Each structure stands twice: as C-alpha cells, then as structure tokens.
GROMACS .gro file of C-alpha atoms in nm:
model
  393
    1UNK     CA    1  -0.005  -0.024   0.004
    2UNK     CA    2   0.090   0.358  -0.049
    3UNK     CA    3   0.238   0.534   0.208
    4UNK     CA    4   0.193   0.917   0.235
    5UNK     CA    5   0.469   1.089   0.453
    6UNK     CA    6   0.449   1.477   0.394
    7UNK     CA    7   0.078   1.377   0.612
    8UNK     CA    8   0.187   1.365   0.922
    9UNK     CA    9   0.373   1.672   0.922
   10UNK     CA   10   0.327   1.879   1.142
   11UNK     CA   11   0.190   2.268   1.025
   12UNK     CA   12   0.497   2.449   1.262
   13UNK     CA   13   0.750   2.178   1.239
   14UNK     CA   14   1.030   2.293   1.136
   15UNK     CA   15   1.248   2.144   0.829
   16UNK     CA   16   1.508   2.040   1.027
   17UNK     CA   17   1.298   1.842   1.349
   18UNK     CA   18   1.014   1.679   1.031
   19UNK     CA   19   1.404   1.555   0.885
   20UNK     CA   20   1.495   1.381   1.178
   21UNK     CA   21   1.098   1.175   1.251
   22UNK     CA   22   1.082   1.148   0.849
   23UNK     CA   23   1.469   0.925   0.814
   24UNK     CA   24   1.313   0.718   1.124
   25UNK     CA   25   0.969   0.681   0.921
   26UNK     CA   26   1.179   0.631   0.606
   27UNK     CA   27   1.370   0.318   0.801
   28UNK     CA   28   1.056   0.158   0.965
   29UNK     CA   29   0.741   0.178   0.725
   30UNK     CA   30   0.783  -0.183   0.607
   31UNK     CA   31   0.800  -0.355   0.955
   32UNK     CA   32   0.599  -0.172   1.143
   33UNK     CA   33   0.202  -0.081   1.124
   34UNK     CA   34   0.168   0.248   1.001
   35UNK     CA   35  -0.012   0.400   1.361
   36UNK     CA   36   0.284   0.239   1.585
   37UNK     CA   37   0.600   0.337   1.363
   38UNK     CA   38   0.440   0.779   1.353
   39UNK     CA   39   0.336   0.657   1.774
   40UNK     CA   40   0.729   0.533   1.781
   41UNK     CA   41   0.852   0.885   1.542
   42UNK     CA   42   0.733   1.099   1.813
   43UNK     CA   43   0.875   0.961   2.117
   44UNK     CA   44   1.200   0.903   1.902
   45UNK     CA   45   1.185   1.314   1.823
   46UNK     CA   46   1.140   1.366   2.233
   47UNK     CA   47   1.394   1.175   2.332
   48UNK     CA   48   1.658   1.278   2.111
   49UNK     CA   49   1.436   1.667   2.081
   50UNK     CA   50   1.349   1.764   2.391
   51UNK     CA   51   1.515   1.422   2.609
   52UNK     CA   52   1.226   1.311   2.729
   53UNK     CA   53   1.267   1.040   2.920
   54UNK     CA   54   1.041   0.718   2.865
   55UNK     CA   55   0.959   0.316   2.986
   56UNK     CA   56   1.311   0.106   2.958
   57UNK     CA   57   1.159  -0.089   2.704
   58UNK     CA   58   1.024   0.189   2.551
   59UNK     CA   59   1.397   0.326   2.503
   60UNK     CA   60   1.507   0.065   2.414
   61UNK     CA   61   1.315  -0.010   2.136
   62UNK     CA   62   1.311   0.299   2.004
   63UNK     CA   63   1.674   0.358   2.062
   64UNK     CA   64   1.736  -0.033   1.784
   65UNK     CA   65   1.518   0.154   1.547
   66UNK     CA   66   1.694   0.408   1.492
   67UNK     CA   67   2.015   0.281   1.487
   68UNK     CA   68   2.325   0.483   1.356
   69UNK     CA   69   2.002   0.826   1.260
   70UNK     CA   70   2.051   0.995   1.613
   71UNK     CA   71   2.465   0.961   1.571
   72UNK     CA   72   2.369   1.148   1.202
   73UNK     CA   73   2.220   1.359   1.320
   74UNK     CA   74   2.447   1.522   1.620
   75UNK     CA   75   2.769   1.479   1.413
   76UNK     CA   76   2.568   1.664   1.145
   77UNK     CA   77   2.448   1.873   1.458
   78UNK     CA   78   2.839   1.931   1.632
   79UNK     CA   79   2.955   2.085   1.215
   80UNK     CA   80   2.699   2.311   1.177
   81UNK     CA   81   2.792   2.654   1.139
   82UNK     CA   82   2.760   2.880   1.420
   83UNK     CA   83   2.493   3.226   1.259
   84UNK     CA   84   2.511   3.539   1.464
   85UNK     CA   85   2.184   3.807   1.448
   86UNK     CA   86   2.227   4.068   1.271
   87UNK     CA   87   2.064   4.395   1.322
   88UNK     CA   88   1.740   4.651   1.109
   89UNK     CA   89   2.058   4.873   1.269
   90UNK     CA   90   2.308   4.670   1.104
   91UNK     CA   91   2.165   4.583   0.752
   92UNK     CA   92   2.038   4.949   0.766
   93UNK     CA   93   2.402   5.056   0.790
   94UNK     CA   94   2.556   4.712   0.504
   95UNK     CA   95   2.344   4.885   0.293
   96UNK     CA   96   2.413   5.260   0.260
   97UNK     CA   97   2.756   5.212   0.332
   98UNK     CA   98   2.716   4.886   0.021
   99UNK     CA   99   2.890   4.607   0.196
  100UNK     CA  100   2.695   4.274   0.298
  101UNK     CA  101   2.601   4.204   0.583
  102UNK     CA  102   2.665   3.800   0.723
  103UNK     CA  103   2.290   3.719   0.651
  104UNK     CA  104   2.011   3.866   0.461
  105UNK     CA  105   1.748   4.112   0.689
  106UNK     CA  106   1.446   3.896   0.579
  107UNK     CA  107   1.689   3.562   0.776
  108UNK     CA  108   1.763   3.704   1.053
  109UNK     CA  109   1.998   3.525   1.327
  110UNK     CA  110   1.996   3.453   1.706
  111UNK     CA  111   2.287   3.503   1.952
  112UNK     CA  112   2.316   3.218   2.096
  113UNK     CA  113   2.159   3.344   2.446
  114UNK     CA  114   2.410   3.305   2.690
  115UNK     CA  115   2.221   3.126   3.036
  116UNK     CA  116   2.227   2.885   2.721
  117UNK     CA  117   2.311   2.506   2.770
  118UNK     CA  118   2.616   2.455   2.669
  119UNK     CA  119   2.599   2.066   2.567
  120UNK     CA  120   2.313   2.180   2.311
  121UNK     CA  121   2.530   2.298   1.983
  122UNK     CA  122   2.268   2.458   1.818
  123UNK     CA  123   2.132   2.812   1.635
  124UNK     CA  124   1.740   2.938   1.543
  125UNK     CA  125   1.644   3.116   1.259
  126UNK     CA  126   1.395   3.360   1.337
  127UNK     CA  127   1.178   3.153   1.162
  128UNK     CA  128   1.222   2.877   1.404
  129UNK     CA  129   1.220   3.087   1.692
  130UNK     CA  130   0.857   3.156   1.588
  131UNK     CA  131   0.693   2.817   1.480
  132UNK     CA  132   0.793   2.778   1.892
  133UNK     CA  133   0.613   3.032   1.984
  134UNK     CA  134   0.297   3.087   2.065
  135UNK     CA  135   0.024   3.341   2.180
  136UNK     CA  136  -0.169   3.113   2.469
  137UNK     CA  137  -0.479   3.301   2.580
  138UNK     CA  138  -0.360   3.631   2.435
  139UNK     CA  139  -0.193   3.695   2.718
  140UNK     CA  140   0.171   3.819   2.727
  141UNK     CA  141   0.295   3.611   3.066
  142UNK     CA  142   0.146   3.295   3.033
  143UNK     CA  143   0.346   3.351   2.640
  144UNK     CA  144   0.664   3.391   2.763
  145UNK     CA  145   0.648   3.112   3.002
  146UNK     CA  146   0.541   2.850   2.793
  147UNK     CA  147   0.777   3.000   2.527
  148UNK     CA  148   1.099   2.991   2.783
  149UNK     CA  149   0.990   2.669   2.917
  150UNK     CA  150   1.158   2.538   2.602
  151UNK     CA  151   1.428   2.557   2.638
  152UNK     CA  152   1.579   2.619   2.314
  153UNK     CA  153   1.846   2.825   2.376
  154UNK     CA  154   1.593   3.180   2.266
  155UNK     CA  155   1.463   3.368   2.603
  156UNK     CA  156   1.155   3.596   2.611
  157UNK     CA  157   1.214   3.837   2.837
  158UNK     CA  158   0.871   4.120   2.943
  159UNK     CA  159   1.098   4.411   3.118
  160UNK     CA  160   0.972   4.791   3.218
  161UNK     CA  161   1.252   4.989   3.341
  162UNK     CA  162   1.262   5.366   3.489
  163UNK     CA  163   1.476   5.545   3.286
  164UNK     CA  164   1.643   5.867   3.379
  165UNK     CA  165   1.272   6.078   3.248
  166UNK     CA  166   1.153   5.944   3.544
  167UNK     CA  167   0.910   5.800   3.194
  168UNK     CA  168   0.878   5.460   3.201
  169UNK     CA  169   1.010   5.215   2.922
  170UNK     CA  170   0.822   4.854   2.902
  171UNK     CA  171   1.022   4.618   2.633
  172UNK     CA  172   0.907   4.260   2.500
  173UNK     CA  173   1.140   4.043   2.401
  174UNK     CA  174   1.284   3.785   2.244
  175UNK     CA  175   1.669   3.680   2.161
  176UNK     CA  176   1.795   4.018   2.130
  177UNK     CA  177   1.452   4.106   1.875
  178UNK     CA  178   1.253   4.401   1.986
  179UNK     CA  179   0.876   4.257   1.976
  180UNK     CA  180   0.670   4.527   2.153
  181UNK     CA  181   0.867   4.869   2.313
  182UNK     CA  182   0.677   5.174   2.457
  183UNK     CA  183   0.777   5.551   2.666
  184UNK     CA  184   0.502   5.634   2.915
  185UNK     CA  185   0.482   5.858   3.272
  186UNK     CA  186   0.243   5.546   3.410
  187UNK     CA  187   0.419   5.192   3.468
  188UNK     CA  188   0.158   5.053   3.433
  189UNK     CA  189  -0.005   5.214   3.055
  190UNK     CA  190   0.432   5.164   2.871
  191UNK     CA  191   0.341   4.794   2.967
  192UNK     CA  192   0.043   4.783   2.827
  193UNK     CA  193   0.112   4.953   2.459
  194UNK     CA  194   0.422   4.752   2.456
  195UNK     CA  195   0.287   4.365   2.487
  196UNK     CA  196  -0.020   4.537   2.236
  197UNK     CA  197   0.244   4.562   1.995
  198UNK     CA  198   0.400   4.260   2.100
  199UNK     CA  199   0.079   4.020   2.056
  200UNK     CA  200   0.021   4.200   1.706
  201UNK     CA  201   0.389   4.140   1.544
  202UNK     CA  202   0.342   3.762   1.681
  203UNK     CA  203   0.048   3.707   1.602
  204UNK     CA  204   0.120   3.723   1.220
  205UNK     CA  205   0.371   3.529   1.252
  206UNK     CA  206   0.316   3.300   1.509
  207UNK     CA  207   0.038   3.049   1.576
  208UNK     CA  208  -0.271   3.184   1.871
  209UNK     CA  209  -0.433   2.911   2.157
  210UNK     CA  210  -0.691   3.012   2.323
  211UNK     CA  211  -0.853   2.810   2.567
  212UNK     CA  212  -1.284   2.812   2.509
  213UNK     CA  213  -1.347   2.540   2.838
  214UNK     CA  214  -1.337   2.516   3.114
  215UNK     CA  215  -1.235   2.192   3.231
  216UNK     CA  216  -1.554   2.079   3.433
  217UNK     CA  217  -1.784   2.162   3.131
  218UNK     CA  218  -1.637   1.949   2.866
  219UNK     CA  219  -1.924   1.776   2.702
  220UNK     CA  220  -1.745   1.466   2.709
  221UNK     CA  221  -1.533   1.541   3.088
  222UNK     CA  222  -1.420   1.249   3.287
  223UNK     CA  223  -1.614   1.285   3.626
  224UNK     CA  224  -1.632   1.144   3.923
  225UNK     CA  225  -1.975   1.061   4.133
  226UNK     CA  226  -2.048   1.117   4.488
  227UNK     CA  227  -2.273   0.813   4.427
  228UNK     CA  228  -1.972   0.585   4.302
  229UNK     CA  229  -1.760   0.673   4.659
  230UNK     CA  230  -2.078   0.585   4.848
  231UNK     CA  231  -2.163   0.288   4.665
  232UNK     CA  232  -1.765   0.135   4.712
  233UNK     CA  233  -1.838   0.240   5.109
  234UNK     CA  234  -2.166   0.074   5.101
  235UNK     CA  235  -2.019  -0.269   4.951
  236UNK     CA  236  -1.806  -0.280   5.177
  237UNK     CA  237  -2.005  -0.239   5.460
  238UNK     CA  238  -2.215  -0.529   5.303
  239UNK     CA  239  -1.879  -0.726   5.303
  240UNK     CA  240  -1.850  -0.952   5.668
  241UNK     CA  241  -1.610  -0.825   5.859
  242UNK     CA  242  -1.472  -1.159   6.029
  243UNK     CA  243  -1.466  -1.552   5.869
  244UNK     CA  244  -1.351  -1.794   6.030
  245UNK     CA  245  -1.053  -1.718   5.844
  246UNK     CA  246  -0.953  -1.468   5.997
  247UNK     CA  247  -0.620  -1.431   6.304
  248UNK     CA  248  -0.884  -1.212   6.548
  249UNK     CA  249  -1.179  -1.405   6.486
  250UNK     CA  250  -1.013  -1.729   6.618
  251UNK     CA  251  -0.907  -1.567   6.880
  252UNK     CA  252  -1.245  -1.438   6.943
  253UNK     CA  253  -1.331  -1.706   6.906
  254UNK     CA  254  -1.095  -1.864   7.221
  255UNK     CA  255  -1.233  -1.648   7.439
  256UNK     CA  256  -1.606  -1.781   7.428
  257UNK     CA  257  -1.695  -1.528   7.171
  258UNK     CA  258  -1.949  -1.732   6.945
  259UNK     CA  259  -2.038  -1.408   6.730
  260UNK     CA  260  -2.294  -1.122   6.736
  261UNK     CA  261  -2.216  -0.805   6.946
  262UNK     CA  262  -1.984  -0.774   7.217
  263UNK     CA  263  -1.983  -0.815   7.562
  264UNK     CA  264  -2.247  -1.027   7.779
  265UNK     CA  265  -2.542  -0.936   7.657
  266UNK     CA  266  -2.407  -0.894   7.275
  267UNK     CA  267  -2.538  -0.552   7.260
  268UNK     CA  268  -2.181  -0.461   7.206
  269UNK     CA  269  -2.033  -0.359   6.830
  270UNK     CA  270  -2.052  -0.587   6.547
  271UNK     CA  271  -1.765  -0.457   6.277
  272UNK     CA  272  -1.396  -0.385   6.372
  273UNK     CA  273  -1.346  -0.023   6.451
  274UNK     CA  274  -1.247   0.165   6.156
  275UNK     CA  275  -0.878   0.397   6.072
  276UNK     CA  276  -1.089   0.762   6.054
  277UNK     CA  277  -0.866   1.024   5.818
  278UNK     CA  278  -0.932   1.355   5.991
  279UNK     CA  279  -0.853   1.707   5.843
  280UNK     CA  280  -0.765   2.062   6.071
  281UNK     CA  281  -0.705   2.034   6.361
  282UNK     CA  282  -0.912   2.057   6.617
  283UNK     CA  283  -0.922   1.762   6.900
  284UNK     CA  284  -1.072   1.411   6.847
  285UNK     CA  285  -1.375   1.402   7.083
  286UNK     CA  286  -1.512   1.733   6.810
  287UNK     CA  287  -1.711   1.631   6.575
  288UNK     CA  288  -1.845   1.950   6.471
  289UNK     CA  289  -1.733   1.928   6.166
  290UNK     CA  290  -1.759   1.528   6.088
  291UNK     CA  291  -1.817   1.430   5.783
  292UNK     CA  292  -2.167   1.280   5.616
  293UNK     CA  293  -2.183   1.166   5.365
  294UNK     CA  294  -1.921   0.863   5.378
  295UNK     CA  295  -1.651   0.927   5.157
  296UNK     CA  296  -1.445   0.581   5.094
  297UNK     CA  297  -1.070   0.749   5.114
  298UNK     CA  298  -0.998   0.361   4.997
  299UNK     CA  299  -1.239   0.436   4.648
  300UNK     CA  300  -1.074   0.781   4.612
  301UNK     CA  301  -0.711   0.658   4.630
  302UNK     CA  302  -0.854   0.385   4.359
  303UNK     CA  303  -0.941   0.570   4.132
  304UNK     CA  304  -0.672   0.932   4.164
  305UNK     CA  305  -0.386   0.575   4.135
  306UNK     CA  306  -0.511   0.480   3.853
  307UNK     CA  307  -0.537   0.804   3.727
  308UNK     CA  308  -0.222   0.891   3.813
  309UNK     CA  309  -0.087   0.509   3.642
  310UNK     CA  310  -0.269   0.566   3.296
  311UNK     CA  311  -0.087   0.884   3.132
  312UNK     CA  312  -0.422   1.066   3.083
  313UNK     CA  313  -0.428   1.390   2.892
  314UNK     CA  314  -0.721   1.437   2.955
  315UNK     CA  315  -0.846   1.589   3.317
  316UNK     CA  316  -1.048   1.401   3.629
  317UNK     CA  317  -1.288   1.611   3.761
  318UNK     CA  318  -1.545   1.564   4.088
  319UNK     CA  319  -1.889   1.605   4.057
  320UNK     CA  320  -2.039   1.901   4.260
  321UNK     CA  321  -2.218   1.628   4.512
  322UNK     CA  322  -1.836   1.663   4.691
  323UNK     CA  323  -1.820   1.890   4.965
  324UNK     CA  324  -1.522   2.114   5.053
  325UNK     CA  325  -1.493   1.894   5.365
  326UNK     CA  326  -1.498   1.620   5.106
  327UNK     CA  327  -1.246   1.841   4.823
  328UNK     CA  328  -0.994   1.912   5.076
  329UNK     CA  329  -0.964   1.507   5.108
  330UNK     CA  330  -0.931   1.462   4.822
  331UNK     CA  331  -0.638   1.671   4.780
  332UNK     CA  332  -0.489   1.569   4.963
  333UNK     CA  333  -0.476   1.242   4.883
  334UNK     CA  334  -0.420   1.388   4.537
  335UNK     CA  335  -0.084   1.593   4.666
  336UNK     CA  336   0.088   1.238   4.802
  337UNK     CA  337   0.044   1.073   4.421
  338UNK     CA  338   0.192   1.396   4.380
  339UNK     CA  339  -0.090   1.547   4.113
  340UNK     CA  340  -0.210   1.919   4.056
  341UNK     CA  341  -0.558   1.962   4.162
  342UNK     CA  342  -0.768   2.291   4.062
  343UNK     CA  343  -1.072   2.419   4.138
  344UNK     CA  344  -1.345   2.546   3.953
  345UNK     CA  345  -1.654   2.768   4.024
  346UNK     CA  346  -1.800   2.870   4.364
  347UNK     CA  347  -1.936   2.726   4.660
  348UNK     CA  348  -2.201   2.974   4.768
  349UNK     CA  349  -2.321   2.892   4.416
  350UNK     CA  350  -2.341   2.503   4.529
  351UNK     CA  351  -2.056   2.501   4.166
  352UNK     CA  352  -1.750   2.480   4.301
  353UNK     CA  353  -1.585   2.139   4.192
  354UNK     CA  354  -1.272   1.973   4.190
  355UNK     CA  355  -1.034   1.898   3.937
  356UNK     CA  356  -0.698   1.665   3.882
  357UNK     CA  357  -0.473   1.775   3.644
  358UNK     CA  358  -0.358   1.587   3.414
  359UNK     CA  359  -0.014   1.538   3.232
  360UNK     CA  360   0.037   1.880   3.093
  361UNK     CA  361   0.092   1.938   2.734
  362UNK     CA  362   0.233   2.189   2.527
  363UNK     CA  363   0.088   2.460   2.347
  364UNK     CA  364   0.247   2.333   2.036
  365UNK     CA  365   0.132   1.931   2.122
  366UNK     CA  366  -0.218   2.100   2.184
  367UNK     CA  367  -0.229   2.215   1.908
  368UNK     CA  368  -0.124   1.941   1.682
  369UNK     CA  369  -0.408   1.732   1.914
  370UNK     CA  370  -0.653   2.009   1.726
  371UNK     CA  371  -0.502   2.034   1.419
  372UNK     CA  372  -0.305   1.746   1.323
  373UNK     CA  373  -0.498   1.483   1.460
  374UNK     CA  374  -0.860   1.589   1.477
  375UNK     CA  375  -0.890   1.507   1.822
  376UNK     CA  376  -1.192   1.652   1.920
  377UNK     CA  377  -1.209   1.695   2.312
  378UNK     CA  378  -0.887   1.877   2.211
  379UNK     CA  379  -1.135   2.054   1.980
  380UNK     CA  380  -1.430   2.048   2.198
  381UNK     CA  381  -1.156   2.249   2.474
  382UNK     CA  382  -0.916   2.510   2.233
  383UNK     CA  383  -0.973   2.747   2.012
  384UNK     CA  384  -0.646   2.755   1.760
  385UNK     CA  385  -0.551   3.124   1.474
  386UNK     CA  386  -0.274   3.044   1.227
  387UNK     CA  387  -0.126   3.298   1.177
  388UNK     CA  388  -0.201   3.563   0.949
  389UNK     CA  389   0.145   3.655   0.681
  390UNK     CA  390  -0.035   3.749   0.429
  391UNK     CA  391   0.045   4.138   0.652
  392UNK     CA  392   0.382   4.073   0.715
  393UNK     CA  393   0.605   4.253   0.508
   0.00000   0.00000   0.00000
C-alpha cells in the first residue's frame, strides 16, 4: 500500500525536525504498522530533541529502530556553523555603506544566549523561533513562560525600567529582537502599549491558542460522582468483616465469642473499629464537622492511583456533590500521589468542583492535537488561530 509521509507533518514543524522524524519513518515503515510507526517517530523526536525519558523497554526499542539516525543527526549538528544575529540597524548601515551583511535581513539569525546549556550546540533562525512561539490566551505572561519552558537557547523577556526622565520604558523581546516597545509616564500604560505591540507582531507570525472551555464545562469530561464513592463504601460495609479464616475471629472464639455483638449481653459493636481520616487541627473528640457523606478514602485512592498510572491526557473532574470537606480530603490524597489539583466554581452558588489535572501538554502539542489529529476533546476545549502571514511585510 502507498504510504504518504507528508500527511504526518505538523503545520508548525521546522524542516530540520521534520527531516529527523521522516528519516525514522522511512527506515521503519516496512516493519511497523502505520499508526505505531507515527507514534514511535514522535517518541524518537521527543527523546532526541527534548531529552524526554520513557519506560526502559520503550527506550530500548526506539534506540534499536533509530540506530544510526541519531548519531548522524548529532554529528551534523556538531559541524554546523554558528550563525549570528543581524539587527535592523546593522542591515541598514550595511546597505548605506554598500557592504553585504553576514546574512540577509529576511533571514535574521539569533545570538547564542548567555544562559544556554553548553551541551546544546544549536542556532535557530527567526522563522524557527516563531514556529516555537504560541500566543496563549492572548496573554504575554503565559506566552513568555510557555516559550521559555522549551529551553531552545533563546529567551523571551518582558521588562519595564524607569528612565532618568522619570518615564517608564517597557520592552518585550525574544533574543535580541524587539517585539514591542513603549515609553510613558505611567508604568502600567507603558507596559500595556508594549504588550499590545508584541501580541500584534507575533499574531502575524505565530499560532494563537485560546482556551474556550474549562474542564468542568466539557461535554465528555471524565467525572467522578459522589454516588460512586458512596456505592463503594456500602459494598465494603456489606462484606463480612470477620470470617473463620481471620486470626482475630479465631482468637475471639477461644475467648468464648460466638458471633454477633460484643459483651455479656451481645449488645456491643459488631464491626471492627476502622480508621477515619481527620482534616484540621481540632481535637479528636470534636465532631463539629464530621463527614456525614461517608467518603470512601480507599475508593478515592484507587481512582487517583489509576488516573496517575494511566497517564491520561484529560483532566479528572469531581462532581459538585462532593462537599468542601470532601474536596480537602481528595486534594490531600492527590498531593500524596504528586498530582496537581485546581478548583472551579463558587461555593456559595453550589458550583464548586475539584479537578485533578492531567499530564501537562505544551501549546505546540495541543495545536497538533487540534489541527493534525482533530482530537474532539481538545477541539472542544481550545481554539487555534493560524498566523496571518499575508500581513508580514
């Protein structure tokens, strides 16, 4: 059957990254099913470029399938010439003096960042940099944080300094390129103007990612109902607490117990004493906020453990039926599993819900989910706007 590699190229993927992924697919497309091939090619790219780690068996298999490709790529990268950044002023001066700059102005390159990891010997063109920048929720802070988290050797900054004239100068930059700049007597106004310029500049060259719905608003949300916990607790209550195989049962039989309640009149407790989780610092005898809902912590632990081990890409939502005390318990259990939580809604209106956040995807990965794979959940959750390259002069 015909296999078209180009169908699997992302819209924002650079030539260099696509070449590496394509080399992997070309080498193994005769030995692997198509869907597995595409998945492992992406895993190989993540390992090679982002230094991601996977289970040992996955790492070994990818290493076998990519034998020779990674070494060739790293050798080629090591021999690349270091490119330099040419500012607009230098390019203009070169034109006036009739001398050619090192690089054309439409192919500007970036200086090596002083805080770059010395083990990564790579230079990015501005087109490659813009391919990695995603405007997140039209917010320069989120955009800056997400881009800098990629650690691609170039950083984005958003600064505001006071001049000798007492005016404030706000500047938004990526590397040495100024995206937006404004001077104003008011610090807040200066920053707003600079940010507006930067977002307009980036909007013509980069993808924009906007969240349309919260996790609690999703039609296909993975929701845990309070009834699920109560049903689990009732099933445990219905199970026999002691049987003839139990060591405690045998010891009590030797003391004359024949079943039923404890005591001479058989009017004592029937079930063994169970441990109860306690929230807050009040004394053990204080029953002011005792949990009347019968939250089954064992059930919650099982749900959260399965959620963590499944590496889900979708958030886990707990319904509004869980009380504030229930949410505190769930939050503490989630924290013990190293899971992040966030609450949405209002307690007074009865809409407060706890959400356990799934594995975090980068904006570039989310764009792939929407544009490349058409994932219905991410398409419902996010809106992606392509760059308006026609407006770039």
